[in-house]
PDB file of C-alpha atoms in Angstrom:
ATOM      1  CA  UNK A 462     -55.339 -91.617  97.267  1.00  0.00           C
ATOM      2  CA  UNK A 463     -54.980 -93.323 100.845  1.00  0.00           C
ATOM      3  CA  UNK A 464     -53.310 -91.562 104.025  1.00  0.00           C
ATOM      4  CA  UNK A 465     -50.862 -94.418 104.326  1.00  0.00           C
ATOM      5  CA  UNK A 466     -49.807 -93.399 107.950  1.00  0.00           C
ATOM      6  CA  UNK A 467     -53.093 -94.094 109.274  1.00  0.00           C
ATOM      7  CA  UNK A 468     -53.256 -96.480 111.919  1.00  0.00           C
ATOM      8  CA  UNK A 469     -54.074-100.287 112.297  1.00  0.00           C
ATOM      9  CA  UNK A 470     -56.003-101.174 115.323  1.00  0.00           C
ATOM     10  CA  UNK A 471     -56.110-105.293 115.686  1.00  0.00           C
ATOM     11  CA  UNK A 472     -58.791-106.726 117.809  1.00  0.00           C
ATOM     12  CA  UNK A 473     -57.427-110.240 119.941  1.00  0.00           C
ATOM     13  CA  UNK A 474     -61.254-110.790 121.573  1.00  0.00           C
ATOM     14  CA  UNK A 475     -59.934-114.047 122.715  1.00  0.00           C
ATOM     15  CA  UNK A 476     -57.008-116.354 122.145  1.00  0.00           C
ATOM     16  CA  UNK A 477     -56.299-119.631 123.058  1.00  0.00           C
ATOM     17  CA  UNK A 478     -55.110-118.857 126.652  1.00  0.00           C
ATOM     18  CA  UNK A 479     -57.579-116.418 128.832  1.00  0.00           C
ATOM     19  CA  UNK A 480     -60.148-117.773 130.709  1.00  0.00           C
ATOM     20  CA  UNK A 481     -63.141-116.707 131.916  1.00  0.00           C
ATOM     21  CA  UNK A 482     -61.447-117.060 135.536  1.00  0.00           C
ATOM     22  CA  UNK A 483     -59.319-114.310 134.051  1.00  0.00           C
ATOM     23  CA  UNK A 484     -62.260-112.246 132.753  1.00  0.00           C
ATOM     24  CA  UNK A 485     -65.592-113.053 133.667  1.00  0.00           C
ATOM     25  CA  UNK A 486     -66.180-110.767 130.156  1.00  0.00           C
ATOM     26  CA  UNK A 487     -64.474-113.186 127.836  1.00  0.00           C
ATOM     27  CA  UNK A 488     -66.437-114.129 124.658  1.00  0.00           C
ATOM     28  CA  UNK A 489     -66.682-117.919 124.046  1.00  0.00           C
ATOM     29  CA  UNK A 490     -69.111-118.645 121.864  1.00  0.00           C
ATOM     30  CA  UNK A 491     -68.858-117.951 118.471  1.00  0.00           C
ATOM     31  CA  UNK A 492     -72.192-115.120 118.897  1.00  0.00           C
ATOM     32  CA  UNK A 493     -70.748-113.523 121.705  1.00  0.00           C
ATOM     33  CA  UNK A 494     -67.267-113.356 119.755  1.00  0.00           C
ATOM     34  CA  UNK A 495     -68.836-111.544 116.754  1.00  0.00           C
ATOM     35  CA  UNK A 496     -71.074-109.462 119.687  1.00  0.00           C
ATOM     36  CA  UNK A 497     -67.459-108.445 120.211  1.00  0.00           C
ATOM     37  CA  UNK A 498     -65.957-108.488 117.303  1.00  0.00           C
ATOM     38  CA  UNK A 499     -68.660-106.143 116.496  1.00  0.00           C
ATOM     39  CA  UNK A 500     -67.973-103.379 119.315  1.00  0.00           C
ATOM     40  CA  UNK A 501     -64.568-103.421 118.586  1.00  0.00           C
ATOM     41  CA  UNK A 502     -64.854-102.440 114.683  1.00  0.00           C
ATOM     42  CA  UNK A 503     -67.202 -99.509 115.913  1.00  0.00           C
ATOM     43  CA  UNK A 504     -64.734 -98.390 117.838  1.00  0.00           C
ATOM     44  CA  UNK A 505     -61.859 -98.163 115.864  1.00  0.00           C
ATOM     45  CA  UNK A 506     -60.704-101.815 114.985  1.00  0.00           C
ATOM     46  CA  UNK A 507     -59.932-103.019 111.675  1.00  0.00           C
ATOM     47  CA  UNK A 508     -58.320-105.616 112.382  1.00  0.00           C
ATOM     48  CA  UNK A 509     -60.074-109.176 114.235  1.00  0.00           C
ATOM     49  CA  UNK A 510     -57.275-111.409 114.548  1.00  0.00           C
ATOM     50  CA  UNK A 511     -59.699-114.475 115.590  1.00  0.00           C
ATOM     51  CA  UNK A 512     -60.312-117.213 118.090  1.00  0.00           C
ATOM     52  CA  UNK A 513     -61.964-119.389 118.597  1.00  0.00           C
ATOM     53  CA  UNK A 514     -63.664-121.573 122.068  1.00  0.00           C
ATOM     54  CA  UNK A 515     -65.801-125.189 121.541  1.00  0.00           C
ATOM     55  CA  UNK A 516     -69.144-125.355 123.776  1.00  0.00           C
ATOM     56  CA  UNK A 517     -66.563-126.051 126.713  1.00  0.00           C
ATOM     57  CA  UNK A 518     -64.845-123.245 126.252  1.00  0.00           C
ATOM     58  CA  UNK A 519     -61.448-124.549 125.375  1.00  0.00           C
ATOM     59  CA  UNK A 520     -59.570-123.499 122.556  1.00  0.00           C
ATOM     60  CA  UNK A 521     -60.170-124.984 119.212  1.00  0.00           C
ATOM     61  CA  UNK A 522     -58.807-124.876 115.458  1.00  0.00           C
ATOM     62  CA  UNK A 523     -62.102-126.344 114.211  1.00  0.00           C
ATOM     63  CA  UNK A 524     -63.009-124.580 111.142  1.00  0.00           C
ATOM     64  CA  UNK A 525     -66.856-125.383 111.359  1.00  0.00           C
ATOM     65  CA  UNK A 526     -66.586-123.474 114.971  1.00  0.00           C
ATOM     66  CA  UNK A 527     -64.010-120.822 112.370  1.00  0.00           C
ATOM     67  CA  UNK A 528     -66.825-120.392 109.915  1.00  0.00           C
ATOM     68  CA  UNK A 529     -69.569-119.961 112.203  1.00  0.00           C
ATOM     69  CA  UNK A 530     -67.726-116.642 113.808  1.00  0.00           C
ATOM     70  CA  UNK A 531     -66.843-115.350 110.228  1.00  0.00           C
ATOM     71  CA  UNK A 532     -69.784-115.622 108.468  1.00  0.00           C
ATOM     72  CA  UNK A 533     -72.017-113.728 112.126  1.00  0.00           C
ATOM     73  CA  UNK A 534     -69.193-111.302 112.343  1.00  0.00           C
ATOM     74  CA  UNK A 535     -69.384-109.934 108.334  1.00  0.00           C
ATOM     75  CA  UNK A 536     -73.065-110.550 108.805  1.00  0.00           C
ATOM     76  CA  UNK A 537     -72.601-107.221 110.867  1.00  0.00           C
ATOM     77  CA  UNK A 538     -69.142-105.007 109.866  1.00  0.00           C
ATOM     78  CA  UNK A 539     -66.868-105.039 106.963  1.00  0.00           C
ATOM     79  CA  UNK A 540     -64.195-105.586 109.302  1.00  0.00           C
ATOM     80  CA  UNK A 541     -60.659-107.730 107.816  1.00  0.00           C
ATOM     81  CA  UNK A 542     -60.687-110.958 109.950  1.00  0.00           C
ATOM     82  CA  UNK A 543     -57.551-112.102 110.859  1.00  0.00           C
ATOM     83  CA  UNK A 544     -57.594-115.942 111.005  1.00  0.00           C
ATOM     84  CA  UNK A 545     -54.757-117.418 113.868  1.00  0.00           C
ATOM     85  CA  UNK A 546     -53.016-120.177 112.704  1.00  0.00           C
ATOM     86  CA  UNK A 547     -50.882-120.780 116.115  1.00  0.00           C
ATOM     87  CA  UNK A 548     -53.752-122.345 117.674  1.00  0.00           C
ATOM     88  CA  UNK A 549     -52.677-123.657 121.305  1.00  0.00           C
ATOM     89  CA  UNK A 550     -49.037-125.081 121.537  1.00  0.00           C
ATOM     90  CA  UNK A 551     -50.521-128.634 122.665  1.00  0.00           C
ATOM     91  CA  UNK A 552     -52.652-128.733 118.669  1.00  0.00           C
ATOM     92  CA  UNK A 553     -51.032-130.101 116.112  1.00  0.00           C
ATOM     93  CA  UNK A 554     -50.154-129.109 112.412  1.00  0.00           C
ATOM     94  CA  UNK A 555     -53.379-129.977 110.749  1.00  0.00           C
ATOM     95  CA  UNK A 556     -55.044-128.960 113.446  1.00  0.00           C
ATOM     96  CA  UNK A 557     -53.557-125.120 113.360  1.00  0.00           C
ATOM     97  CA  UNK A 558     -53.682-125.034 109.499  1.00  0.00           C
ATOM     98  CA  UNK A 559     -58.157-125.464 109.676  1.00  0.00           C
ATOM     99  CA  UNK A 560     -58.844-121.767 108.880  1.00  0.00           C
ATOM    100  CA  UNK A 561     -57.225-121.070 106.358  1.00  0.00           C
ATOM    101  CA  UNK A 562     -59.271-123.530 104.378  1.00  0.00           C
ATOM    102  CA  UNK A 563     -61.722-120.604 104.105  1.00  0.00           C
ATOM    103  CA  UNK A 564     -59.712-118.344 102.631  1.00  0.00           C
ATOM    104  CA  UNK A 565     -59.519-115.638 105.427  1.00  0.00           C
ATOM    105  CA  UNK A 566     -58.594-111.958 104.139  1.00  0.00           C
ATOM    106  CA  UNK A 567     -55.264-112.950 106.780  1.00  0.00           C
ATOM    107  CA  UNK A 568     -53.571-115.209 109.120  1.00  0.00           C
ATOM    108  CA  UNK A 569     -51.007-114.944 111.565  1.00  0.00           C
ATOM    109  CA  UNK A 570     -47.538-117.119 110.772  1.00  0.00           C
ATOM    110  CA  UNK A 571     -45.130-117.269 113.778  1.00  0.00           C
ATOM    111  CA  UNK A 572     -41.954-117.731 112.068  1.00  0.00           C
ATOM    112  CA  UNK A 573     -40.110-119.696 114.754  1.00  0.00           C
ATOM    113  CA  UNK A 574     -40.303-122.360 118.369  1.00  0.00           C
ATOM    114  CA  UNK A 575     -40.698-120.646 121.166  1.00  0.00           C
ATOM    115  CA  UNK A 576     -40.385-120.611 125.164  1.00  0.00           C
ATOM    116  CA  UNK A 577     -44.101-120.087 126.210  1.00  0.00           C
ATOM    117  CA  UNK A 578     -44.376-120.629 129.831  1.00  0.00           C
ATOM    118  CA  UNK A 579     -43.878-123.640 130.565  1.00  0.00           C
ATOM    119  CA  UNK A 580     -44.566-125.008 127.281  1.00  0.00           C
ATOM    120  CA  UNK A 581     -43.000-124.743 124.227  1.00  0.00           C
ATOM    121  CA  UNK A 582     -44.793-123.526 120.851  1.00  0.00           C
ATOM    122  CA  UNK A 583     -43.164-125.381 118.618  1.00  0.00           C
ATOM    123  CA  UNK A 584     -42.688-123.893 114.835  1.00  0.00           C
ATOM    124  CA  UNK A 585     -39.793-125.903 112.800  1.00  0.00           C
ATOM    125  CA  UNK A 586     -38.661-124.475 109.586  1.00  0.00           C
ATOM    126  CA  UNK A 587     -40.229-127.119 107.352  1.00  0.00           C
ATOM    127  CA  UNK A 588     -43.727-126.512 109.347  1.00  0.00           C
ATOM    128  CA  UNK A 589     -43.379-122.670 108.501  1.00  0.00           C
ATOM    129  CA  UNK A 590     -42.530-123.025 104.636  1.00  0.00           C
ATOM    130  CA  UNK A 591     -45.853-125.084 105.000  1.00  0.00           C
ATOM    131  CA  UNK A 592     -47.995-123.353 106.416  1.00  0.00           C
ATOM    132  CA  UNK A 593     -46.649-120.055 104.217  1.00  0.00           C
ATOM    133  CA  UNK A 594     -46.818-122.331 101.075  1.00  0.00           C
ATOM    134  CA  UNK A 595     -50.681-123.100 101.650  1.00  0.00           C
ATOM    135  CA  UNK A 596     -51.589-118.724 102.212  1.00  0.00           C
ATOM    136  CA  UNK A 597     -49.933-118.096  99.200  1.00  0.00           C
ATOM    137  CA  UNK A 598     -52.053-120.812  98.024  1.00  0.00           C
ATOM    138  CA  UNK A 599     -55.333-118.882  98.686  1.00  0.00           C
ATOM    139  CA  UNK A 600     -54.667-115.846  98.354  1.00  0.00           C
ATOM    140  CA  UNK A 601     -54.407-115.100 102.548  1.00  0.00           C
ATOM    141  CA  UNK A 602     -52.345-112.067 103.685  1.00  0.00           C
ATOM    142  CA  UNK A 603     -49.512-113.790 106.399  1.00  0.00           C
ATOM    143  CA  UNK A 604     -49.197-112.167 109.938  1.00  0.00           C
ATOM    144  CA  UNK A 605     -45.712-112.910 110.577  1.00  0.00           C
ATOM    145  CA  UNK A 606     -46.129-112.527 113.812  1.00  0.00           C
ATOM    146  CA  UNK A 607     -42.440-112.604 115.938  1.00  0.00           C
ATOM    147  CA  UNK A 608     -42.317-113.522 119.928  1.00  0.00           C
ATOM    148  CA  UNK A 609     -37.804-113.680 119.444  1.00  0.00           C
ATOM    149  CA  UNK A 610     -35.994-111.000 116.385  1.00  0.00           C
ATOM    150  CA  UNK A 611     -34.705-114.855 114.785  1.00  0.00           C
ATOM    151  CA  UNK A 612     -37.888-115.137 114.121  1.00  0.00           C
ATOM    152  CA  UNK A 613     -37.646-112.047 111.441  1.00  0.00           C
ATOM    153  CA  UNK A 614     -34.809-113.743 110.033  1.00  0.00           C
ATOM    154  CA  UNK A 615     -36.506-116.955 109.349  1.00  0.00           C
ATOM    155  CA  UNK A 616     -39.407-114.706 107.825  1.00  0.00           C
ATOM    156  CA  UNK A 617     -36.452-113.711 104.814  1.00  0.00           C
ATOM    157  CA  UNK A 618     -35.681-116.877 104.596  1.00  0.00           C
ATOM    158  CA  UNK A 619     -39.222-117.327 103.015  1.00  0.00           C
ATOM    159  CA  UNK A 620     -38.978-114.043 100.802  1.00  0.00           C
ATOM    160  CA  UNK A 621     -35.073-115.719  99.483  1.00  0.00           C
ATOM    161  CA  UNK A 622     -37.064-118.959  98.489  1.00  0.00           C
ATOM    162  CA  UNK A 623     -40.134-117.170  95.818  1.00  0.00           C
ATOM    163  CA  UNK A 624     -42.696-118.276  99.256  1.00  0.00           C
ATOM    164  CA  UNK A 625     -43.084-115.220 100.138  1.00  0.00           C
ATOM    165  CA  UNK A 626     -42.847-111.397  98.862  1.00  0.00           C
ATOM    166  CA  UNK A 627     -42.254-108.175  99.930  1.00  0.00           C
ATOM    167  CA  UNK A 628     -43.377-105.893 101.962  1.00  0.00           C
ATOM    168  CA  UNK A 629     -44.478-107.963 104.412  1.00  0.00           C
ATOM    169  CA  UNK A 630     -46.094-107.450 107.565  1.00  0.00           C
ATOM    170  CA  UNK A 631     -45.534-108.538 111.157  1.00  0.00           C
ATOM    171  CA  UNK A 632     -46.430-108.745 114.066  1.00  0.00           C
ATOM    172  CA  UNK A 633     -44.159-108.098 117.363  1.00  0.00           C
ATOM    173  CA  UNK A 634     -45.197-109.801 120.756  1.00  0.00           C
ATOM    174  CA  UNK A 635     -43.499-109.243 122.798  1.00  0.00           C
ATOM    175  CA  UNK A 636     -43.676-109.918 126.505  1.00  0.00           C
ATOM    176  CA  UNK A 637     -44.990-114.387 126.843  1.00  0.00           C
ATOM    177  CA  UNK A 638     -42.851-115.660 129.523  1.00  0.00           C
ATOM    178  CA  UNK A 639     -39.899-116.850 127.592  1.00  0.00           C
ATOM    179  CA  UNK A 640     -39.807-114.529 125.205  1.00  0.00           C
ATOM    180  CA  UNK A 641     -38.564-111.444 123.965  1.00  0.00           C
ATOM    181  CA  UNK A 642     -39.843-108.745 126.533  1.00  0.00           C
ATOM    182  CA  UNK A 643     -41.579-106.225 126.354  1.00  0.00           C
ATOM    183  CA  UNK A 644     -39.044-103.304 126.939  1.00  0.00           C
ATOM    184  CA  UNK A 645     -38.784-100.117 124.184  1.00  0.00           C
ATOM    185  CA  UNK A 646     -36.046-100.665 123.088  1.00  0.00           C
ATOM    186  CA  UNK A 647     -36.419-104.423 121.883  1.00  0.00           C
ATOM    187  CA  UNK A 648     -39.522-102.471 120.412  1.00  0.00           C
ATOM    188  CA  UNK A 649     -37.117 -99.886 117.837  1.00  0.00           C
ATOM    189  CA  UNK A 650     -34.317-102.808 117.482  1.00  0.00           C
ATOM    190  CA  UNK A 651     -37.042-105.415 115.851  1.00  0.00           C
ATOM    191  CA  UNK A 652     -38.453-102.312 113.905  1.00  0.00           C
ATOM    192  CA  UNK A 653     -34.753-101.154 112.531  1.00  0.00           C
ATOM    193  CA  UNK A 654     -34.055-105.574 111.836  1.00  0.00           C
ATOM    194  CA  UNK A 655     -37.273-105.499 108.940  1.00  0.00           C
ATOM    195  CA  UNK A 656     -37.022-104.234 105.342  1.00  0.00           C
ATOM    196  CA  UNK A 657     -37.464-101.125 104.138  1.00  0.00           C
ATOM    197  CA  UNK A 658     -41.430-100.961 103.137  1.00  0.00           C
ATOM    198  CA  UNK A 659     -42.035-103.525 105.735  1.00  0.00           C
ATOM    199  CA  UNK A 660     -45.182-102.702 107.753  1.00  0.00           C
ATOM    200  CA  UNK A 661     -45.775-103.612 111.659  1.00  0.00           C
ATOM    201  CA  UNK A 662     -47.549-103.929 114.781  1.00  0.00           C
ATOM    202  CA  UNK A 663     -46.696-104.693 118.422  1.00  0.00           C
ATOM    203  CA  UNK A 664     -49.039-106.499 120.442  1.00  0.00           C
ATOM    204  CA  UNK A 665     -47.923-106.239 124.302  1.00  0.00           C
ATOM    205  CA  UNK A 666     -47.840-108.668 126.798  1.00  0.00           C
ATOM    206  CA  UNK A 667     -50.040-108.036 130.229  1.00  0.00           C
ATOM    207  CA  UNK A 668     -47.875-104.755 131.976  1.00  0.00           C
ATOM    208  CA  UNK A 669     -46.625-103.797 128.672  1.00  0.00           C
ATOM    209  CA  UNK A 670     -49.795-103.970 126.456  1.00  0.00           C
ATOM    210  CA  UNK A 671     -50.442 -99.531 126.313  1.00  0.00           C
ATOM    211  CA  UNK A 672     -46.827 -98.437 127.497  1.00  0.00           C
ATOM    212  CA  UNK A 673     -46.145-100.639 123.670  1.00  0.00           C
ATOM    213  CA  UNK A 674     -49.132 -99.501 121.726  1.00  0.00           C
ATOM    214  CA  UNK A 675     -48.288 -95.523 123.112  1.00  0.00           C
ATOM    215  CA  UNK A 676     -44.724 -96.305 121.222  1.00  0.00           C
ATOM    216  CA  UNK A 677     -45.817 -97.747 119.092  1.00  0.00           C
ATOM    217  CA  UNK A 678     -48.579 -95.122 117.441  1.00  0.00           C
ATOM    218  CA  UNK A 679     -45.350 -92.472 117.874  1.00  0.00           C
ATOM    219  CA  UNK A 680     -42.830 -94.473 115.854  1.00  0.00           C
ATOM    220  CA  UNK A 681     -45.494 -95.563 112.816  1.00  0.00           C
ATOM    221  CA  UNK A 682     -46.520 -98.888 113.217  1.00  0.00           C
ATOM    222  CA  UNK A 683     -50.097-100.906 114.388  1.00  0.00           C
ATOM    223  CA  UNK A 684     -51.521-101.867 117.795  1.00  0.00           C
ATOM    224  CA  UNK A 685     -52.795-105.206 118.671  1.00  0.00           C
ATOM    225  CA  UNK A 686     -55.340-105.573 121.875  1.00  0.00           C
ATOM    226  CA  UNK A 687     -57.399-107.729 123.519  1.00  0.00           C
ATOM    227  CA  UNK A 688     -57.981-110.106 126.217  1.00  0.00           C
ATOM    228  CA  UNK A 689     -56.080-112.999 123.783  1.00  0.00           C
ATOM    229  CA  UNK A 690     -52.430-109.660 124.935  1.00  0.00           C
ATOM    230  CA  UNK A 691     -54.097-108.217 128.834  1.00  0.00           C
ATOM    231  CA  UNK A 692     -57.412-108.588 130.720  1.00  0.00           C
ATOM    232  CA  UNK A 693     -57.145-105.844 132.608  1.00  0.00           C
ATOM    233  CA  UNK A 694     -57.733-101.471 132.204  1.00  0.00           C
ATOM    234  CA  UNK A 695     -55.557-100.202 135.070  1.00  0.00           C
ATOM    235  CA  UNK A 696     -53.597-102.041 136.766  1.00  0.00           C
ATOM    236  CA  UNK A 697     -55.610-104.545 139.214  1.00  0.00           C
ATOM    237  CA  UNK A 698     -58.780-103.198 138.076  1.00  0.00           C
ATOM    238  CA  UNK A 699     -60.819-105.690 134.654  1.00  0.00           C
ATOM    239  CA  UNK A 700     -61.228-104.290 131.807  1.00  0.00           C
ATOM    240  CA  UNK A 701     -64.721-104.006 130.764  1.00  0.00           C
ATOM    241  CA  UNK A 702     -64.416-105.787 127.308  1.00  0.00           C
ATOM    242  CA  UNK A 703     -62.046-105.838 123.894  1.00  0.00           C
ATOM    243  CA  UNK A 704     -64.376-102.512 122.611  1.00  0.00           C
ATOM    244  CA  UNK A 705     -62.787-100.505 125.923  1.00  0.00           C
ATOM    245  CA  UNK A 706     -58.967-100.880 125.455  1.00  0.00           C
ATOM    246  CA  UNK A 707     -59.616-100.483 121.698  1.00  0.00           C
ATOM    247  CA  UNK A 708     -61.217 -96.618 122.574  1.00  0.00           C
ATOM    248  CA  UNK A 709     -58.208 -96.231 125.286  1.00  0.00           C
ATOM    249  CA  UNK A 710     -55.856 -96.369 121.745  1.00  0.00           C
ATOM    250  CA  UNK A 711     -58.308 -94.150 119.690  1.00  0.00           C
ATOM    251  CA  UNK A 712     -58.112 -92.095 122.354  1.00  0.00           C
ATOM    252  CA  UNK A 713     -54.644 -91.434 123.104  1.00  0.00           C
ATOM    253  CA  UNK A 714     -53.801 -91.957 119.158  1.00  0.00           C
ATOM    254  CA  UNK A 715     -56.021 -88.780 118.680  1.00  0.00           C
ATOM    255  CA  UNK A 716     -53.861 -86.691 121.753  1.00  0.00           C
ATOM    256  CA  UNK A 717     -50.683 -87.738 119.262  1.00  0.00           C
ATOM    257  CA  UNK A 718     -52.140 -86.490 115.958  1.00  0.00           C
ATOM    258  CA  UNK A 719     -52.304 -89.499 114.376  1.00  0.00           C
ATOM    259  CA  UNK A 720     -55.874 -90.895 112.695  1.00  0.00           C
ATOM    260  CA  UNK A 721     -57.456 -94.540 112.712  1.00  0.00           C
ATOM    261  CA  UNK A 722     -58.060 -96.438 109.787  1.00  0.00           C
ATOM    262  CA  UNK A 723     -61.438 -98.263 108.743  1.00  0.00           C
ATOM    263  CA  UNK A 724     -60.614-101.113 107.339  1.00  0.00           C
ATOM    264  CA  UNK A 725     -60.279-100.501 103.374  1.00  0.00           C
ATOM    265  CA  UNK A 726     -58.213 -97.973 104.851  1.00  0.00           C
ATOM    266  CA  UNK A 727     -55.863-101.257 106.096  1.00  0.00           C
ATOM    267  CA  UNK A 728     -56.333-103.298 103.778  1.00  0.00           C
ATOM    268  CA  UNK A 729     -54.917-100.324 101.475  1.00  0.00           C
ATOM    269  CA  UNK A 730     -52.122-100.224 103.818  1.00  0.00           C
ATOM    270  CA  UNK A 731     -51.521-103.268 103.983  1.00  0.00           C
ATOM    271  CA  UNK A 732     -52.427-104.147 100.380  1.00  0.00           C
ATOM    272  CA  UNK A 733     -54.389-106.830 100.438  1.00  0.00           C
ATOM    273  CA  UNK A 734     -56.400-107.238  97.399  1.00  0.00           C
ATOM    274  CA  UNK A 735     -59.174-108.936  98.147  1.00  0.00           C
TER     275      UNK A 735
END
C-alpha cells in the first residue's frame, strides 16, 4: 500500500515571465528544458509543471513545442508532466488550451481572474468551464490553480455542475503582486477552506517560496519550487539550477521526517489512473 503522507515535489523550471536577465541559467529550448526536468526528477521532483518557449525565447503555448519537450523528458524519466494552460496573460483561450490536446497526465486549471503585476490574468467563469470540460473529456487531471481564496469556491461550483469530481488537487500560488500574499495565515485559511480528501500544493513566489514550502511540509501538503516562482537560492544569490531548489526541499523534508514521493507514488496520492 502506498504511503499517502509522502511529499510530492513539483518543479516549475521555466514559467512564462522569467527571463535570462533574471537568471542566466533559465532553460529555454526543449532540449534544455528536458535536461533540467530530468535533473529535477533525479533530485526528487515527481511532477514537472511545464511551460515552453519559442525560438526567440518568448513564452508560447505551441502544441508542437510542448510535444517536443514532453517527448524528450519522457525519453529519459517517468516524471509526471503537468502542462500549463495559463500560458501568459496576453494569450487567447485557444492558444492556452493547446497542450491539453496532447493528453498530458495533468494540466493546470486557473479558476478565477486576478491582477498579475500590471496585467490582468483573465479567467471568466465560462472559460473556466470550457477548460475543465476539455480536460475531463481527455482524462487529464486538473490542478486547480488558486491565486485568491474565492477561486476555491469557483472550482467547487464546477463540482456541483458535474464538470469536475472530488477530490480535487489544488495549487496555491501565493505572493504574486495583485494576488493573495505569501503569508502563513493565508495558507492556513485556504487549506481549511478545502473539502475533506482534497490534496494541495503551495507555490510561494519570490521570498515566500522557502518559508511556505517548509510550512507545507509540516502541514502535510505538497510543494512547488522553480525558476517560474523564484530565481534565488538565498537573498541576492541566484540559484544555480532548478534542481538545486528541489534538492533543498528534499533535505528540509528529510530533517522534518517526511519522505519524498516517487512519480508513481505521486500518481497514487493524486489518483492518476494512466
